[in-house]
mmCIF file of C-alpha atoms in Angstrom:
data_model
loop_
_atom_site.group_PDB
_atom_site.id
_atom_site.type_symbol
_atom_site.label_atom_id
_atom_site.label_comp_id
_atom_site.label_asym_id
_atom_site.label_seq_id
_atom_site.Cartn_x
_atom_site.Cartn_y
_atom_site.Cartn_z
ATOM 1 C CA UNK A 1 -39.627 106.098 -2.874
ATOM 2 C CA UNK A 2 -43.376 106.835 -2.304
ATOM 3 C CA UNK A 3 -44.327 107.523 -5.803
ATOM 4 C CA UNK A 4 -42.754 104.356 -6.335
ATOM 5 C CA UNK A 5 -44.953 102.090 -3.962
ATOM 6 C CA UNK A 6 -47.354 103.983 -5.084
ATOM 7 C CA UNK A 7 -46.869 102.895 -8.547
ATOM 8 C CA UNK A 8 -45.950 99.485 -7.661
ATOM 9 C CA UNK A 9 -49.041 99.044 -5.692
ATOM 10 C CA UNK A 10 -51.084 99.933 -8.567
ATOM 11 C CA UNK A 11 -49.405 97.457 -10.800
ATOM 12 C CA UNK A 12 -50.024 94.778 -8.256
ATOM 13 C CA UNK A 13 -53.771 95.792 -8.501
ATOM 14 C CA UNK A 14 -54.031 96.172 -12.147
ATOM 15 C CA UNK A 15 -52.221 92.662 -12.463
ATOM 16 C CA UNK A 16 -54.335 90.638 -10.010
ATOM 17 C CA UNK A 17 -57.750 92.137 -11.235
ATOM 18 C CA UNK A 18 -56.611 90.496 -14.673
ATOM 19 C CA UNK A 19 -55.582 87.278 -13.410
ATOM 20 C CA UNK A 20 -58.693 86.740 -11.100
ATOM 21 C CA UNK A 21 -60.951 87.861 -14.285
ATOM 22 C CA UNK A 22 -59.297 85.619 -16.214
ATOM 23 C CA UNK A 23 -59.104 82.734 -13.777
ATOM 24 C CA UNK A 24 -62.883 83.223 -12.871
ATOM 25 C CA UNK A 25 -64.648 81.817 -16.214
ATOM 26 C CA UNK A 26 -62.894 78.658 -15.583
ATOM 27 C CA UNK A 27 -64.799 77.907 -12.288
ATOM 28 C CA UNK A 28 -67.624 76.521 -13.608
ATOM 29 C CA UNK A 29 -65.524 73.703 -15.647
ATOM 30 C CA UNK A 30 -63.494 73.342 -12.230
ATOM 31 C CA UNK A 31 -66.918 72.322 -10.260
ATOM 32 C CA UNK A 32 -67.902 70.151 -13.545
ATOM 33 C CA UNK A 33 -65.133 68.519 -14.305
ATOM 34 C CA UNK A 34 -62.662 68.355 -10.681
ATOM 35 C CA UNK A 35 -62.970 66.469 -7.458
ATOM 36 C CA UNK A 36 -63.550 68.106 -4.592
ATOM 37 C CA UNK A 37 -59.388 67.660 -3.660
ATOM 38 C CA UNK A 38 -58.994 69.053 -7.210
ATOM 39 C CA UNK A 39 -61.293 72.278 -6.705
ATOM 40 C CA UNK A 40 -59.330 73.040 -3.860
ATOM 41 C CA UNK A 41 -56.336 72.841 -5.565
ATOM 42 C CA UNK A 42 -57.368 74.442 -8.445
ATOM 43 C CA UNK A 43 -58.525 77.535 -5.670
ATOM 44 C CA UNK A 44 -55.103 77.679 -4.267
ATOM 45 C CA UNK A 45 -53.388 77.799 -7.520
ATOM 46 C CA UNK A 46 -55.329 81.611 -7.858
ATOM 47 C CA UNK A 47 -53.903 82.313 -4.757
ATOM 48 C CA UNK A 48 -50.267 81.508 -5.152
ATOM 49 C CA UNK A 49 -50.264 83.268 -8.406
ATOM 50 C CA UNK A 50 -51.599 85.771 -6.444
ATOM 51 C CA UNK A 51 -49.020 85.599 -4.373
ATOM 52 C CA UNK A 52 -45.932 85.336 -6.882
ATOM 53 C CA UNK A 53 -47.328 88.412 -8.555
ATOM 54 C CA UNK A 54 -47.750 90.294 -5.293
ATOM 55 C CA UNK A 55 -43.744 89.413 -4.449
ATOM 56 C CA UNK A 56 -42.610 90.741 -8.503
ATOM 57 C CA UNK A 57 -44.473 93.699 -8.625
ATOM 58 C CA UNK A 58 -44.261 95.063 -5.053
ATOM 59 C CA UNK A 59 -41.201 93.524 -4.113
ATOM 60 C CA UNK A 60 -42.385 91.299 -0.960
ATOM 61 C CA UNK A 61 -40.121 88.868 -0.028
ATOM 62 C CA UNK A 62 -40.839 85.845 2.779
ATOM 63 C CA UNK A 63 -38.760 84.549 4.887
ATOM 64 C CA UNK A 64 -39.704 81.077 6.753
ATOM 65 C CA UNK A 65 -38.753 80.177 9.722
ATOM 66 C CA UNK A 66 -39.523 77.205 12.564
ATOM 67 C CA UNK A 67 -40.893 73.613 12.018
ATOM 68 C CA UNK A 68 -42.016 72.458 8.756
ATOM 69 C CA UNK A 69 -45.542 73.191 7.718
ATOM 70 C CA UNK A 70 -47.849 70.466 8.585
ATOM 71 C CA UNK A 71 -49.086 69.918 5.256
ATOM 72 C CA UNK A 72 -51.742 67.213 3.766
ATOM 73 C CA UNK A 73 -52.481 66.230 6.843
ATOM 74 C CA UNK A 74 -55.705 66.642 9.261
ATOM 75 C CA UNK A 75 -54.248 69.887 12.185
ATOM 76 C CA UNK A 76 -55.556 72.872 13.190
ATOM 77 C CA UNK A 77 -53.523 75.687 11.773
ATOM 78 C CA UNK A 78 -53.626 79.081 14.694
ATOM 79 C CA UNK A 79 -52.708 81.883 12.770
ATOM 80 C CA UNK A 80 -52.625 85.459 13.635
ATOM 81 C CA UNK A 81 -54.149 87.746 10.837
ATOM 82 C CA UNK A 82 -52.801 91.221 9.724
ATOM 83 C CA UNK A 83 -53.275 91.236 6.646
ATOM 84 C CA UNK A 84 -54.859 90.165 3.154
ATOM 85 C CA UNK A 85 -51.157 89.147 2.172
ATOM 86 C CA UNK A 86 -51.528 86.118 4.247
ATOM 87 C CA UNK A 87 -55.036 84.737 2.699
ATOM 88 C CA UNK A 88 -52.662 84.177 -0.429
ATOM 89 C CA UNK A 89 -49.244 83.586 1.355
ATOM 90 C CA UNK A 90 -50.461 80.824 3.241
ATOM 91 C CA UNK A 91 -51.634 78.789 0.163
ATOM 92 C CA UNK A 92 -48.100 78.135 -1.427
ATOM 93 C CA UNK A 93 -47.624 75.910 1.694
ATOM 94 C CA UNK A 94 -50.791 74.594 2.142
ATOM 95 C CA UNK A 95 -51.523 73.413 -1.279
ATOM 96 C CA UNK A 96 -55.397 72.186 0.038
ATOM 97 C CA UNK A 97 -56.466 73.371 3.465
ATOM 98 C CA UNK A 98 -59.626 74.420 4.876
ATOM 99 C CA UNK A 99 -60.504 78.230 6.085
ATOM 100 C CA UNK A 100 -62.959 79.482 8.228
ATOM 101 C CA UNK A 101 -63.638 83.296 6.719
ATOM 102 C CA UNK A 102 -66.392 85.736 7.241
ATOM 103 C CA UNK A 103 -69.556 85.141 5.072
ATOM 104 C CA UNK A 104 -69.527 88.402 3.365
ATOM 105 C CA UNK A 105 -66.524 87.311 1.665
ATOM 106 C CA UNK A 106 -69.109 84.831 -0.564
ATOM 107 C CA UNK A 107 -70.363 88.201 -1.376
ATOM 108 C CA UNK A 108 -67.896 90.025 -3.710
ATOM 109 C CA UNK A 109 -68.036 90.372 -6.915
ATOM 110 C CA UNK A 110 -65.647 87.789 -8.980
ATOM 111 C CA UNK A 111 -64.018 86.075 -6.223
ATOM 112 C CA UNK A 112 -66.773 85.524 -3.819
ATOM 113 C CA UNK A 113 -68.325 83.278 -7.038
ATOM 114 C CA UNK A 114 -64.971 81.168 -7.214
ATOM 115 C CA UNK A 115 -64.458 80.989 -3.312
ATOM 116 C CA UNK A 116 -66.769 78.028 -2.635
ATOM 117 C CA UNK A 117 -64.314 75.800 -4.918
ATOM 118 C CA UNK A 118 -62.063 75.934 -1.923
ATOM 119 C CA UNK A 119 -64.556 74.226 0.468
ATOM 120 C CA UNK A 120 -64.356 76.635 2.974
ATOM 121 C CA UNK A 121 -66.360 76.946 6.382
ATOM 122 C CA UNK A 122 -67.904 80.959 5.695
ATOM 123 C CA UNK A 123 -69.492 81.938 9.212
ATOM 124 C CA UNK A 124 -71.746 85.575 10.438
ATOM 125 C CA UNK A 125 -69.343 86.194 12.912
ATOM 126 C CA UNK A 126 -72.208 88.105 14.729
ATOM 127 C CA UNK A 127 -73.912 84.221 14.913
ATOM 128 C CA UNK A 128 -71.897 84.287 18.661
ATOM 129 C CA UNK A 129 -72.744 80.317 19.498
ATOM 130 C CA UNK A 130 -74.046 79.405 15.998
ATOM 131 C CA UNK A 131 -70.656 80.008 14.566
ATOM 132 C CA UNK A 132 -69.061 78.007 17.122
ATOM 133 C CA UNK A 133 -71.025 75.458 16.346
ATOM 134 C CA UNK A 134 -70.858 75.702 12.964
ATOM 135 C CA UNK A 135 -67.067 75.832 12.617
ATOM 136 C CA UNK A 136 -67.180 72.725 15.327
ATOM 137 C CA UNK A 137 -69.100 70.452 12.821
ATOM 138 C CA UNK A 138 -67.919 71.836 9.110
ATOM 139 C CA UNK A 139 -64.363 71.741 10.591
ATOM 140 C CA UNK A 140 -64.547 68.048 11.493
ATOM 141 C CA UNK A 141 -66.001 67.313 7.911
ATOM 142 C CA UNK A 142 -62.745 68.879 6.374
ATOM 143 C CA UNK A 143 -60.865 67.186 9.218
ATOM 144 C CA UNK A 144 -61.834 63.942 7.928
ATOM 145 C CA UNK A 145 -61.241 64.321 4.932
ATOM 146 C CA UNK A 146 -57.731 64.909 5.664
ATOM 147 C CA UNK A 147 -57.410 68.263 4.996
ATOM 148 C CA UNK A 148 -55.758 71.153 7.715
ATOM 149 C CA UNK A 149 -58.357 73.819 8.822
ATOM 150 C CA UNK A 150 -57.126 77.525 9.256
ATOM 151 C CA UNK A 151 -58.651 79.357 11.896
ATOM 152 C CA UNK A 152 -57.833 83.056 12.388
ATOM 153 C CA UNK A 153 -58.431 83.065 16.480
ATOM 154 C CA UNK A 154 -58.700 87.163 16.380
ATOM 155 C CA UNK A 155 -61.106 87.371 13.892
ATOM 156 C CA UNK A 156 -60.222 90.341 12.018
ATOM 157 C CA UNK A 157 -57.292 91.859 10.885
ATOM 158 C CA UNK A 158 -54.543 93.858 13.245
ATOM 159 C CA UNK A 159 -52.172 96.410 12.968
ATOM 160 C CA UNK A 160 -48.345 95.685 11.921
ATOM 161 C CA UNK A 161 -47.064 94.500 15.593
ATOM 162 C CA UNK A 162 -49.862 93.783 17.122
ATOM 163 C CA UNK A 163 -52.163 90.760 18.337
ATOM 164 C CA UNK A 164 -55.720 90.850 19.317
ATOM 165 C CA UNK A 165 -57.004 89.067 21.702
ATOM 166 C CA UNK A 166 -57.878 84.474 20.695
ATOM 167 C CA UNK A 167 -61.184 83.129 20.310
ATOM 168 C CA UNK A 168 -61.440 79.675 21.785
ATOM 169 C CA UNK A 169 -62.611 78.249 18.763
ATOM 170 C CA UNK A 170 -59.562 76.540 16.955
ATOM 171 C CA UNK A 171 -58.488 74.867 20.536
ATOM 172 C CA UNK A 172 -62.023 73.250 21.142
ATOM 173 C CA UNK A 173 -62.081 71.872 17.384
ATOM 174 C CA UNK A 174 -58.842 70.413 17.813
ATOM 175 C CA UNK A 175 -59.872 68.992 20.940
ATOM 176 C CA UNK A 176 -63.350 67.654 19.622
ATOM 177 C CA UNK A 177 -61.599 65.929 16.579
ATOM 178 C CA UNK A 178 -58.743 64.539 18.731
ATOM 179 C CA UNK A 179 -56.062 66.463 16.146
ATOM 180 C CA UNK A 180 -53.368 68.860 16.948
ATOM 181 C CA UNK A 181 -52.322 72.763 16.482
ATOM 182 C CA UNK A 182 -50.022 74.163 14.357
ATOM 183 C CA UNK A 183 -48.943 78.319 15.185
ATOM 184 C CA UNK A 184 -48.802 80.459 12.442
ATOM 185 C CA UNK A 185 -47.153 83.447 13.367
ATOM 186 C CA UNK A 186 -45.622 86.536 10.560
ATOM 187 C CA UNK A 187 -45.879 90.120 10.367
ATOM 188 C CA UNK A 188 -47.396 90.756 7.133
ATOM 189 C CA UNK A 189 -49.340 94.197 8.086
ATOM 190 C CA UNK A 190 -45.883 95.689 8.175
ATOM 191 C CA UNK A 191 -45.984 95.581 4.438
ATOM 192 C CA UNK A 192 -49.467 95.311 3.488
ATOM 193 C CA UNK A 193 -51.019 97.257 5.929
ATOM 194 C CA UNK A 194 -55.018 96.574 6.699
ATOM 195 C CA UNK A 195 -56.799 99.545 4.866
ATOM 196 C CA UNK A 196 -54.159 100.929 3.039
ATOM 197 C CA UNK A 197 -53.302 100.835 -0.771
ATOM 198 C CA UNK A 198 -50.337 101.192 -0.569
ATOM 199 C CA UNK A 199 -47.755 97.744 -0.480
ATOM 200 C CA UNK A 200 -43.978 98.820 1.282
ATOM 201 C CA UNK A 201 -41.528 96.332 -0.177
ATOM 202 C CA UNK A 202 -39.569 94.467 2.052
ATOM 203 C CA UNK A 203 -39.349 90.507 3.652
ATOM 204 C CA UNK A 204 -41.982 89.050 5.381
ATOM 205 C CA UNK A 205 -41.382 87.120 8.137
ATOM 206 C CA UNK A 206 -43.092 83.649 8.677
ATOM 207 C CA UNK A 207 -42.652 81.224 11.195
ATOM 208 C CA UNK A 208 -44.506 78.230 12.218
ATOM 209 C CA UNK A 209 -44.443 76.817 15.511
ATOM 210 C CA UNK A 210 -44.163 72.884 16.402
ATOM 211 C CA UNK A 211 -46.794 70.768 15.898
ATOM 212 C CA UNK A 212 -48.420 70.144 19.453
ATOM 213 C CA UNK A 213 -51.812 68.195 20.768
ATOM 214 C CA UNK A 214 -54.042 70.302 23.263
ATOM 215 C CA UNK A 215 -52.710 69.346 26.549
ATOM 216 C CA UNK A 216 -54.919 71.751 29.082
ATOM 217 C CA UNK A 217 -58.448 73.559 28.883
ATOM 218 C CA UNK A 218 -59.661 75.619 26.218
ATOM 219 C CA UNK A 219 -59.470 78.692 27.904
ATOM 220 C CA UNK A 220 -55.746 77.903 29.312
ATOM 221 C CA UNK A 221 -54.432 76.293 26.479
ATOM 222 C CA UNK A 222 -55.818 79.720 24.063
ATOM 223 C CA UNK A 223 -54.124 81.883 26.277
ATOM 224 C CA UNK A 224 -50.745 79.966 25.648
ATOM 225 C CA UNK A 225 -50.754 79.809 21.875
ATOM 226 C CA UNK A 226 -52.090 83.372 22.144
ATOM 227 C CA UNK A 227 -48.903 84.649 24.170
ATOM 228 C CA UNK A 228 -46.378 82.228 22.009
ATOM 229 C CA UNK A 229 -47.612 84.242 18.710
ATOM 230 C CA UNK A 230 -47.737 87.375 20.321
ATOM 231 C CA UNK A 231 -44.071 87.326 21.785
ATOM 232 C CA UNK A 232 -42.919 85.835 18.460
ATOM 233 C CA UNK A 233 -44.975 88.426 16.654
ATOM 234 C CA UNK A 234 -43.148 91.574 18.663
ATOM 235 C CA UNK A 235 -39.876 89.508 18.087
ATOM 236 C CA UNK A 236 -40.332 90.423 14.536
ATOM 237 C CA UNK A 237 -38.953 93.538 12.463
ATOM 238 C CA UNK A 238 -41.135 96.021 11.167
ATOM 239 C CA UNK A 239 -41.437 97.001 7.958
ATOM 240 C CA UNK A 240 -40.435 100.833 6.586
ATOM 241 C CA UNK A 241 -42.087 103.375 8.369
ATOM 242 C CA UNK A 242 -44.066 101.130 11.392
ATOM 243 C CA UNK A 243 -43.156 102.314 14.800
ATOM 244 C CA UNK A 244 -41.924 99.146 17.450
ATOM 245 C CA UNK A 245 -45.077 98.228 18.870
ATOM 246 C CA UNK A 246 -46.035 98.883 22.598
ATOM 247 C CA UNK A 247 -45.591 96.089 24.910
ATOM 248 C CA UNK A 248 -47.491 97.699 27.355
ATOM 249 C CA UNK A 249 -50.017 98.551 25.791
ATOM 250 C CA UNK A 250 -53.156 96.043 26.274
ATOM 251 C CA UNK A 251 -54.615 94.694 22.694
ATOM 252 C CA UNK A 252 -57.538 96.011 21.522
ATOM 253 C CA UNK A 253 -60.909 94.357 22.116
ATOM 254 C CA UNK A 254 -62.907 92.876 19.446
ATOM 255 C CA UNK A 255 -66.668 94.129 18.804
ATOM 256 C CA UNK A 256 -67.764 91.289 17.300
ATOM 257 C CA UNK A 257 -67.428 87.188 18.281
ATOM 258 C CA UNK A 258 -64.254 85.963 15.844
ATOM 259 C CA UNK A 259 -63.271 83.095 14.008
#
């Protein structure tokens, strides 16, 4: 069984390198030749390839569950974030969305030159109040043009069962741009664990929440969709060889400002 991850693991690796080096050439015809609607698109399309491959070779599953996703449409999507599973997952139901990711990621080699094609709003997340701002003024230019903007509120990634602690920064966009939020809640780290090479086969479970307009504070209205995704995220099975999370145990506190 672990030889076989193991092996499967690698294939997903040795398969994605290809397709994202053969995908990456045709970037510069995508920002010659597309619209903007149509570079995002054509970004998403890498990662739900991604995303197929990732489910043949490692044997991933997902199941979804909840509301239907709000789709084409200008809403904050509040997801938690365990995982790099999820940063391809999220695009076969999103087709062209908006994400606020770290900087650094414009940085890598490959996909860090096709990553602007998506439009996305790349913050320093050690900026503190310039990111805030930031994601507060690119987010409403994406929200205007119609597109959904996904904020991870933690800010980096968590452990399979576990939620960190929400940034305020998806509730005061929504409430700035007069839109509403849409929870994202799964337990992806259970299979592709933050860190770890190794991919554990299994179904991934995905559910989004109802499609709601802020209705108190920032502060007050974080805390609720932070406990709705964290009871529905310790609701969910774990995958082979993760331990039931600790209730009781308080989550653990981020060292740098988030998303």
């Amino acid at each position: 069984m672990g030889l076989s991850m193991v092996l499967r693991s690698t294939l997903f690796y040795v398969g994605f390198t290809l397709w994202t080096l053969a995908y990456a050439p045709l970037t510069p015809l995508a920002w010659l030749l597309l619209s903007r609607t149509q570079r995002i698109a054509f970004c998403g399309l890498w990662a739900r390839v991604g995303a197929r491959w990732l489910s043949w070779s490692c044997g991933i599953g997902v199941d979804v569950q909840g509301e239907a996703p709000a789709r084409d449409r200008p809403v904050v999507l509040v997801c938690n974030h365990q995982s790099a599973l999820e940063t391809l997952l999220l695009w076969r139901y999103f087709p062209r969305m908006a994400v606020v990711l770290k900087a650094e990621l414009l940085r890598l080699p490959v996909i860090g030159w096709a990553l602007p094609l998506a439009w996305p709003i790349a913050i320093q997340r050690e900026a503190g109040r310039k990111a805030l701002e930031q994601v507060l003024s690119e987010g409403r230019k994406r929200l205007e043009a119609g597109l959904p903007v996904l904020i991870f509120p933690e800010g980096t990634r968590q452990a399979c069962g576990e939620v960190g602690r929400f940034h305020q920064s998806a509730v005061q966009l929504a409430r700035t741009c007069g839109v509403p939020i849409q929870t994202i809640a799964l337990n992806s780290g259970c299979f592709w664990p933050k860190g770890q090479w190794r991919k554990y086969p299994g179904t991934v479970r995905l559910e989004f929440g109802p499609v709601v307009p802020v209705s108190d504070s920032n502060a007050r209205f974080t805390a609720l969709l932070e406990a709705r995704i964290r009871s529905t995220v310790e609701a969910m099975p774990r995958g082979p060889g993760f331990p039931v999370a600790d209730a009781s145990r308080p989550p653990r506190r981020r060292r740098h400002p988030p998303q």
